[in-house]
Short mmCIF file of C-alpha atoms and ligand atoms in Angstrom, two decimals:
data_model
loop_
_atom_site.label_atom_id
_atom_site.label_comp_id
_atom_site.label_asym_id
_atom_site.label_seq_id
_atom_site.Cartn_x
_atom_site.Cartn_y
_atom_site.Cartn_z
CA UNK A 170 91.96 57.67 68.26
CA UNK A 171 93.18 60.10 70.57
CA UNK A 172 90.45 60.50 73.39
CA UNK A 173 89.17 64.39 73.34
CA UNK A 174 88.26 65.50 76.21
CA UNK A 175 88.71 68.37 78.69
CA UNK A 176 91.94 71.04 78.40
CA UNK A 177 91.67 69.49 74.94
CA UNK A 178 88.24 69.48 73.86
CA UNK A 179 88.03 73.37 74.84
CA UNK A 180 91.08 74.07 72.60
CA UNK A 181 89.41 72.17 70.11
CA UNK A 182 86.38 74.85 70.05
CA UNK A 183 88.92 77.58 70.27
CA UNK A 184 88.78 80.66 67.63
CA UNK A 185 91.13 80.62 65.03
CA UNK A 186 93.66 82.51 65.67
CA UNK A 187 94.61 80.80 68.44
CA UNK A 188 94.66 77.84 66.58
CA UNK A 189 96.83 79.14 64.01
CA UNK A 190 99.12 80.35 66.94
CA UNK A 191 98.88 77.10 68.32
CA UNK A 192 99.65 74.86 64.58
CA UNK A 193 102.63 77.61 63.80
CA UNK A 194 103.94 77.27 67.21
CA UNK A 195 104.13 73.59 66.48
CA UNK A 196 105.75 73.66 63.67
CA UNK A 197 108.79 75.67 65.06
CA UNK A 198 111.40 74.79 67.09
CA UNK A 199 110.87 77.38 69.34
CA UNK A 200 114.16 79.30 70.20
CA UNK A 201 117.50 77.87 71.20
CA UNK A 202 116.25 74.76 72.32
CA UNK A 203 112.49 75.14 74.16
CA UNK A 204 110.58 71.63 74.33
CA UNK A 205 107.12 70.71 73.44
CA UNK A 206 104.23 71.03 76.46
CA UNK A 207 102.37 67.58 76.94
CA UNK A 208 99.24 69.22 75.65
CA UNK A 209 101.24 70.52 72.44
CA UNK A 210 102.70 67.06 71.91
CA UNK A 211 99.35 65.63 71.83
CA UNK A 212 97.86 67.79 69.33
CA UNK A 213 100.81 67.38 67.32
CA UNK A 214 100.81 63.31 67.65
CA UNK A 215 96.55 63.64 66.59
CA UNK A 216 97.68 66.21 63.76
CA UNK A 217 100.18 63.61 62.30
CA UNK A 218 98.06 60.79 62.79
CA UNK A 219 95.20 62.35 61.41
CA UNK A 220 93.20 61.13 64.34
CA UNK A 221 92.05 65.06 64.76
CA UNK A 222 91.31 66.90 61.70
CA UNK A 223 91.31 70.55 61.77
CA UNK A 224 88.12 72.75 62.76
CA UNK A 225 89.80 75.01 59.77
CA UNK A 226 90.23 71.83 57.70
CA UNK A 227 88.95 73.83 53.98
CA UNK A 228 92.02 75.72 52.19
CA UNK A 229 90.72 79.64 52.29
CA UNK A 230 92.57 82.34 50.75
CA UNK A 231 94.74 84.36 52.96
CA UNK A 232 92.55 87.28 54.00
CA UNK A 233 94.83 89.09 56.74
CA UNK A 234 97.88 90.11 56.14
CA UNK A 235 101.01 87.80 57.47
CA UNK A 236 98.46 84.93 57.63
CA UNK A 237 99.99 81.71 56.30
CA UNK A 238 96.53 79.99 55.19
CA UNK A 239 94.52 77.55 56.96
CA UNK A 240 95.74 73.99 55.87
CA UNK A 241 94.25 70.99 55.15
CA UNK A 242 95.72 68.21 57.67
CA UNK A 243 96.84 65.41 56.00
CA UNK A 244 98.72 62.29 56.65
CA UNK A 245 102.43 62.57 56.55
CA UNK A 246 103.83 62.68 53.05
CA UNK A 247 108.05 62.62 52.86
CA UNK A 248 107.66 65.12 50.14
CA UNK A 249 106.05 68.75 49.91
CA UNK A 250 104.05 69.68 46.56
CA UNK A 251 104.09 73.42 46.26
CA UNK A 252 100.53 73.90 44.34
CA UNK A 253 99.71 77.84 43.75
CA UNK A 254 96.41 78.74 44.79
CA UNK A 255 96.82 82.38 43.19
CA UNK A 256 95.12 83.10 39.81
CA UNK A 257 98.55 84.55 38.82
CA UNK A 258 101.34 86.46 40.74
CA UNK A 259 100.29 89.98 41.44
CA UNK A 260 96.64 89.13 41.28
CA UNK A 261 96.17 90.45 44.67
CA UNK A 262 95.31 87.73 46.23
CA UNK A 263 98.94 85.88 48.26
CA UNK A 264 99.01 82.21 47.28
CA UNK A 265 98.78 80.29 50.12
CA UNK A 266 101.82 77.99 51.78
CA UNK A 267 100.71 74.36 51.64
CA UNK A 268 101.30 72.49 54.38
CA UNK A 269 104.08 70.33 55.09
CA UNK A 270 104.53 67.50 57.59
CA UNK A 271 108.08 66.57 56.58
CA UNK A 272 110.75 68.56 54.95
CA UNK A 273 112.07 67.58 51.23
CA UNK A 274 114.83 64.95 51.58
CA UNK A 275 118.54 65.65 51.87
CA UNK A 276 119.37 65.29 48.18
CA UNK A 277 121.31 62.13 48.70
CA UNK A 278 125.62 61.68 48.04
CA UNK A 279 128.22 63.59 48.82
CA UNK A 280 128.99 66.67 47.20
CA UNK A 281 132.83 66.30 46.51
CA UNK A 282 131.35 63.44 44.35
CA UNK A 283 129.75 65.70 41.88
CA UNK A 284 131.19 66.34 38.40
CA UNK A 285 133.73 69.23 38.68
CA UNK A 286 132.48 72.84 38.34
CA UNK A 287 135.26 75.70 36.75
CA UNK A 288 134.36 78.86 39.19
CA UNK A 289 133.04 80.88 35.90
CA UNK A 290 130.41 78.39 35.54
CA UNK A 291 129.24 78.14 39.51
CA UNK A 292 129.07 82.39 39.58
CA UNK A 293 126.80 81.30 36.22
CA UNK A 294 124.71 78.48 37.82
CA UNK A 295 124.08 80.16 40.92
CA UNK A 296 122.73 83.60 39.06
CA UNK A 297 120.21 81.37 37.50
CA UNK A 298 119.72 79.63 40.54
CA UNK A 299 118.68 82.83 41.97
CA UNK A 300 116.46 84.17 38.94
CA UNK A 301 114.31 80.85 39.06
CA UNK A 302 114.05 81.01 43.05
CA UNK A 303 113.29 84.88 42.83
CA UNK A 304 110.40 83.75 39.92
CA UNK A 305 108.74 80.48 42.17
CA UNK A 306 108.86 82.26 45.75
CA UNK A 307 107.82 85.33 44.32
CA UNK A 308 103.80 84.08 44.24
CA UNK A 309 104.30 83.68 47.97
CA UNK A 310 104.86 87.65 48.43
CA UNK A 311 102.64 89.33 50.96
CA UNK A 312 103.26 92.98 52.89
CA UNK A 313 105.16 91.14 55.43
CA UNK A 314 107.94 89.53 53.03
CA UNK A 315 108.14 91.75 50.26
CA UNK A 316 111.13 90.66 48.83
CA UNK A 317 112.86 87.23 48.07
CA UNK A 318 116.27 87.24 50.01
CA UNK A 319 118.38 84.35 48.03
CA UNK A 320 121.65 85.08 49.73
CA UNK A 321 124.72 86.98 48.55
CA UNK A 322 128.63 86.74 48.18
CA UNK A 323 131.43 84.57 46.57
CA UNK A 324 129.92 81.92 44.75
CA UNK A 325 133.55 80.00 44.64
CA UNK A 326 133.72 80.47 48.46
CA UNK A 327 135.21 78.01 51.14
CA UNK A 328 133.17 79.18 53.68
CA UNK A 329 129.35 79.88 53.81
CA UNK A 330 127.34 81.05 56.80
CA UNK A 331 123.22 79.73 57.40
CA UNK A 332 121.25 81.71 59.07
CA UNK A 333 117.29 81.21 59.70
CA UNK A 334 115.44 83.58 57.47
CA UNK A 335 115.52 87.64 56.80
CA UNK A 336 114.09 90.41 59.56
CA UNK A 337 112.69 93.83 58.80
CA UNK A 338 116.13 95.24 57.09
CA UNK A 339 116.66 92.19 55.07
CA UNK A 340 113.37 92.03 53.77
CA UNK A 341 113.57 95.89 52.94
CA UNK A 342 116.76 95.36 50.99
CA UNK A 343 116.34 91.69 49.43
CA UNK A 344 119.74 91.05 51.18
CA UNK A 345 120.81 88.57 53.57
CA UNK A 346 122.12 89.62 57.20
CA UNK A 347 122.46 93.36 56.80
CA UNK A 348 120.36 94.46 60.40
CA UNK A 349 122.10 94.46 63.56
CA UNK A 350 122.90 90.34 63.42
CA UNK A 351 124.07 91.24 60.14
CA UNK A 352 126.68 94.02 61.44
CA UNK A 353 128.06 91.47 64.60
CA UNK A 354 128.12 88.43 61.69
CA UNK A 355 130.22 91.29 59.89
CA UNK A 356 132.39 91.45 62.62
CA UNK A 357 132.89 87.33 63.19
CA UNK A 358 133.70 87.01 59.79
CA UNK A 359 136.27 90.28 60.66
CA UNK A 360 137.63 88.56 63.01
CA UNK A 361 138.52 85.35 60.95
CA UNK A 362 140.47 87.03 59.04
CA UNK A 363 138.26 87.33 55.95
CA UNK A 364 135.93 90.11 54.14
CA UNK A 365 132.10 89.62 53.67
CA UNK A 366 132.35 89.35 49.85
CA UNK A 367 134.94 86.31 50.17
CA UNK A 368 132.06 83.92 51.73
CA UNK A 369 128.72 83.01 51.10
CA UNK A 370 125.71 84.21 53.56
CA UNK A 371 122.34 82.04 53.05
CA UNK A 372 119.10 81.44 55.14
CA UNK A 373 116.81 78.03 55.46
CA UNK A 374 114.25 80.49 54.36
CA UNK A 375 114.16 83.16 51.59
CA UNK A 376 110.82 85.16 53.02
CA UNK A 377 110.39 86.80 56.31
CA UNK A 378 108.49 85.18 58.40
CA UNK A 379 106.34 87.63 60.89
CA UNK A 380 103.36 88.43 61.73
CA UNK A 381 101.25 91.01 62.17
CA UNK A 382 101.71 92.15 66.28
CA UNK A 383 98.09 92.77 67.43
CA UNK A 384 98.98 95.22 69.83
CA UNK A 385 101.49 97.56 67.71
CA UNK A 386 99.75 96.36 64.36
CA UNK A 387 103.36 95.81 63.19
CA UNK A 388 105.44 92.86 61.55
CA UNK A 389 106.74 90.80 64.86
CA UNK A 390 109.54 88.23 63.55
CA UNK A 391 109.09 84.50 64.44
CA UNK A 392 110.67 81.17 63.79
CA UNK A 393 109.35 80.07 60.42
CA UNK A 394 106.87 77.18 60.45
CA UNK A 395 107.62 73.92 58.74
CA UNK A 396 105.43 74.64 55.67
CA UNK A 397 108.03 78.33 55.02
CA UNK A 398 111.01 76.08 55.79
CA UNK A 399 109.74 73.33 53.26
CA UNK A 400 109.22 76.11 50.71
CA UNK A 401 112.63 77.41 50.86
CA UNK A 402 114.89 74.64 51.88
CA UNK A 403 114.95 72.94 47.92
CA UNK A 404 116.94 76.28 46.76
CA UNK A 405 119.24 75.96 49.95
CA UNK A 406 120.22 72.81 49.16
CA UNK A 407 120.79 73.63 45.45
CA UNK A 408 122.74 76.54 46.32
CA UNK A 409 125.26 74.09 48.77
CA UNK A 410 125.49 72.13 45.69
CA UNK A 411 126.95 74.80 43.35
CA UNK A 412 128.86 76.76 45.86
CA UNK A 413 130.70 73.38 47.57
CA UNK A 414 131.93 74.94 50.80
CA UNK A 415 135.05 73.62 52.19
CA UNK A 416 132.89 74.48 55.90
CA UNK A 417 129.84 75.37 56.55
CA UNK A 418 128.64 77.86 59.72
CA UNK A 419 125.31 77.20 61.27
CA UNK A 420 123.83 80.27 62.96
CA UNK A 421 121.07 79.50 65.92
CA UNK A 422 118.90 76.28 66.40
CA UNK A 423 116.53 76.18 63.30
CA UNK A 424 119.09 76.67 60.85
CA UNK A 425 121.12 73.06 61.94
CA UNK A 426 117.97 71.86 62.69
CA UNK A 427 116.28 71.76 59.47
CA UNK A 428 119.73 71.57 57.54
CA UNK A 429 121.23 67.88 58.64
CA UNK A 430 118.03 67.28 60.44
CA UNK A 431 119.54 67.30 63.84
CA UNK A 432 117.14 67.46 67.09
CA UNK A 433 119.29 68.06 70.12
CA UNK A 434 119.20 71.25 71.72
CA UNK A 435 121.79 74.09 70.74
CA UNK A 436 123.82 74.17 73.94
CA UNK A 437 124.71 70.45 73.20
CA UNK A 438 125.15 71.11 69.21
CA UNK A 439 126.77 74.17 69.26
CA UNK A 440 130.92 73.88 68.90
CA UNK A 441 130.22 69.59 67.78
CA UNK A 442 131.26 69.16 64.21
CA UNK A 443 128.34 67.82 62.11
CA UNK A 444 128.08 66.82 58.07
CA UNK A 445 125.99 67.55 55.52
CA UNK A 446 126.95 65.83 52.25
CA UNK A 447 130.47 65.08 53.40
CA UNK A 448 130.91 68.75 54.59
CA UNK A 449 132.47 69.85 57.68
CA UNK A 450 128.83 72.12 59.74
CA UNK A 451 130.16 73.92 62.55
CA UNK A 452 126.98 74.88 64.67
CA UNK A 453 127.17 78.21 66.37
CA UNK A 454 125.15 80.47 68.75
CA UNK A 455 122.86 82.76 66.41
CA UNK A 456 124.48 86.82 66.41
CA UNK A 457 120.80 87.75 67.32
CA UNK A 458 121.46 85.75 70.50
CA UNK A 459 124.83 86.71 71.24
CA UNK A 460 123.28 90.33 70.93
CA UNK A 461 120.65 89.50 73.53
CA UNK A 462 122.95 87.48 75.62
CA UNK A 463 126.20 89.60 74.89
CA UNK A 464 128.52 87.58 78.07
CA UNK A 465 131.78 87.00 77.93
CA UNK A 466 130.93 83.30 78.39
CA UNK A 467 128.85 83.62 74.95
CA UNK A 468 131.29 85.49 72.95
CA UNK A 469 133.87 83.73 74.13
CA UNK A 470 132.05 80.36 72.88
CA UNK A 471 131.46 81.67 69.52
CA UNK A 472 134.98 82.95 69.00
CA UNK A 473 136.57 78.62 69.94
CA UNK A 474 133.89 77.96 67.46
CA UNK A 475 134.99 80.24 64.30
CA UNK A 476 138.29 79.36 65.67
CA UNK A 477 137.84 75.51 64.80
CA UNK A 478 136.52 76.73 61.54
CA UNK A 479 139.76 78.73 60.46
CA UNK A 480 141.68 75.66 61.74
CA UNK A 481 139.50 73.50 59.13
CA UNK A 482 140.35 76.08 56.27
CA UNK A 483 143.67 76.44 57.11
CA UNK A 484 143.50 80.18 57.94
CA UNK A 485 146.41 81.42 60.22
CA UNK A 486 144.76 81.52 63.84
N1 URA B 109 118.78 86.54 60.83
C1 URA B 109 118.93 85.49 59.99
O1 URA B 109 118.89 84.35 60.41
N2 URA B 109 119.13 85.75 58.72
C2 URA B 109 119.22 86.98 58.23
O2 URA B 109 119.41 87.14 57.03
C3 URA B 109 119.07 88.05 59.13
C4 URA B 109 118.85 87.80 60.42
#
């Protein structure tokens, strides 16, 4: 057991949001790179162990808006069972996200092993694709993510770009990328030489993640917890497998993260080649970071990056 006692034992007795703020915390990465505290570490280690069981420990139905439900903490399971707690989509009630300790497994072999594809029938697979995601993430719905954002473009295409989940504008319009990241992603792909529609633009997650800002009452954006990447992640992967890039383009920490399960920070990952079913992953600074960090040093990093990519693909440089 994990002794609990002072800085501890008063977190322990904490209200509830704070815990929450605490457990999603935990399950992010926190942004380009940010370690766990001691104290953080240690709740996490009791949380996996199940030394510590959660003063929230009963499911409850999501009252508050943006609030991902409180979750029964169990011990580690390598799989996520997705188990609606909603009457029925629509019911008013949003079905809560179970929690997850580990993500779904990389579905195992290399993807140039599969059985061939003709393009006709990957544009056909991938529609589908979409329809059942749009159907199963659907019950998850809330004011916050109103709309399921698959991803968009060539379903035949060499090159596709992962970012970490839909904002305000990509929420609003069910499409991926289209707020101001989306416009400077516009331009990197621009600059490669190619158009938007001749690549394929996905997210680890298909639902805004946000919450409710207590002082503006508005949606604030956040990194999406473990349980929202778990959710989303088994369409990702499916998608990979009909599209077969030639490359793929990791935007910002959580999205090579959780993809080939990597855990160094981004200034070591980013520009390093990685694989991901015997694809070429080219990790990359986020274009929400180079917006907030706009240096010639950054830009300049991102542009030897996509420049290794066209290199891959054989596009003139
Ligand atoms: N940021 C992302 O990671 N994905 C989007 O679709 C938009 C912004």
């Amino acid at each position: 057991m994990i002794p609990v006692s002072g800085r501890f034992a008063k977190f322990m007795m904490n209200p509830p949001a704070t815990w929450r703020r605490l457990r999603q915390w935990l399950e992010t990465d926190g942004a380009f790179g940010v370690k766990e505290v001691p104290l953080a570490a240690a709740v996490a280690a009791a949380l996996r162990t199940g030394t510590v069981r959660s003063p929230l420990a009963a499911p409850v139905v999501a009252s508050a808006p943006g609030l991902i439900g409180r979750e029964e903490i169990r011990p580690p399971e390598p799989v996520v069972s997705y188990q609606s707690v909603s009457p029925s989509p629509g019911a008013g009630i949003r079905t809560i996200i179970p929690a997850a300790t580990a993500l779904p497994p990389i579905p195992p072999g290399d993807i140039a092993a599969l059985e061939s594809l003709p393009p006709q029938d990957q544009t056909a697979r991938l529609e589908q694709l979409q329809r059942q995601a749009e159907a199963e993430l659907s019950l998850y719905l809330s004011d916050i993510a109103t709309k399921v954002v698959f991803g968009e473009g060539d379903a035949n295409a060499a090159l596709m770009f992962i970012g970490e989940g839909p904002g305000a504008e990509e929420d609003r319009t069910g499409r991926p990328f289209v707020g101001r990241s989306g416009q400077l992603l516009d331009k990197m792909i621009g600059a490669m030489g190619l158009q938007r529609k001749q690549v394929y633009i996905g997210n680890i997650v298909k639902l805004r993640a946000a919450e409710h800002d207590l002082e503006t009452g508005r949606p604030k954006d956040r990194p999406p917890t473990l349980a929202e990447v778990a959710l989303s992640i088994p369409w990702l992967h499916r998608q990979i497998e009909i599209i077969r890039p030639k490359v793929i383009v990791t935007l910002g920490l959580p999205a090579i993260r959780h993809l080939v399960g990597e855990t160094e920070n981004m200034s070591r990952l980013r520009g390093q080649w990685r694989v991901y079913r015997g694809i070429p992953v080219m990790p990359t600074y986020h274009p929400s970071f180079l917006l907030r960090a706009y240096t010639p040093e950054n830009r300049g990093k991102v542009w030897s990056d996509l420049k290794n990519v066209m290199a891959k693909l054989g596009l003139p440089g």
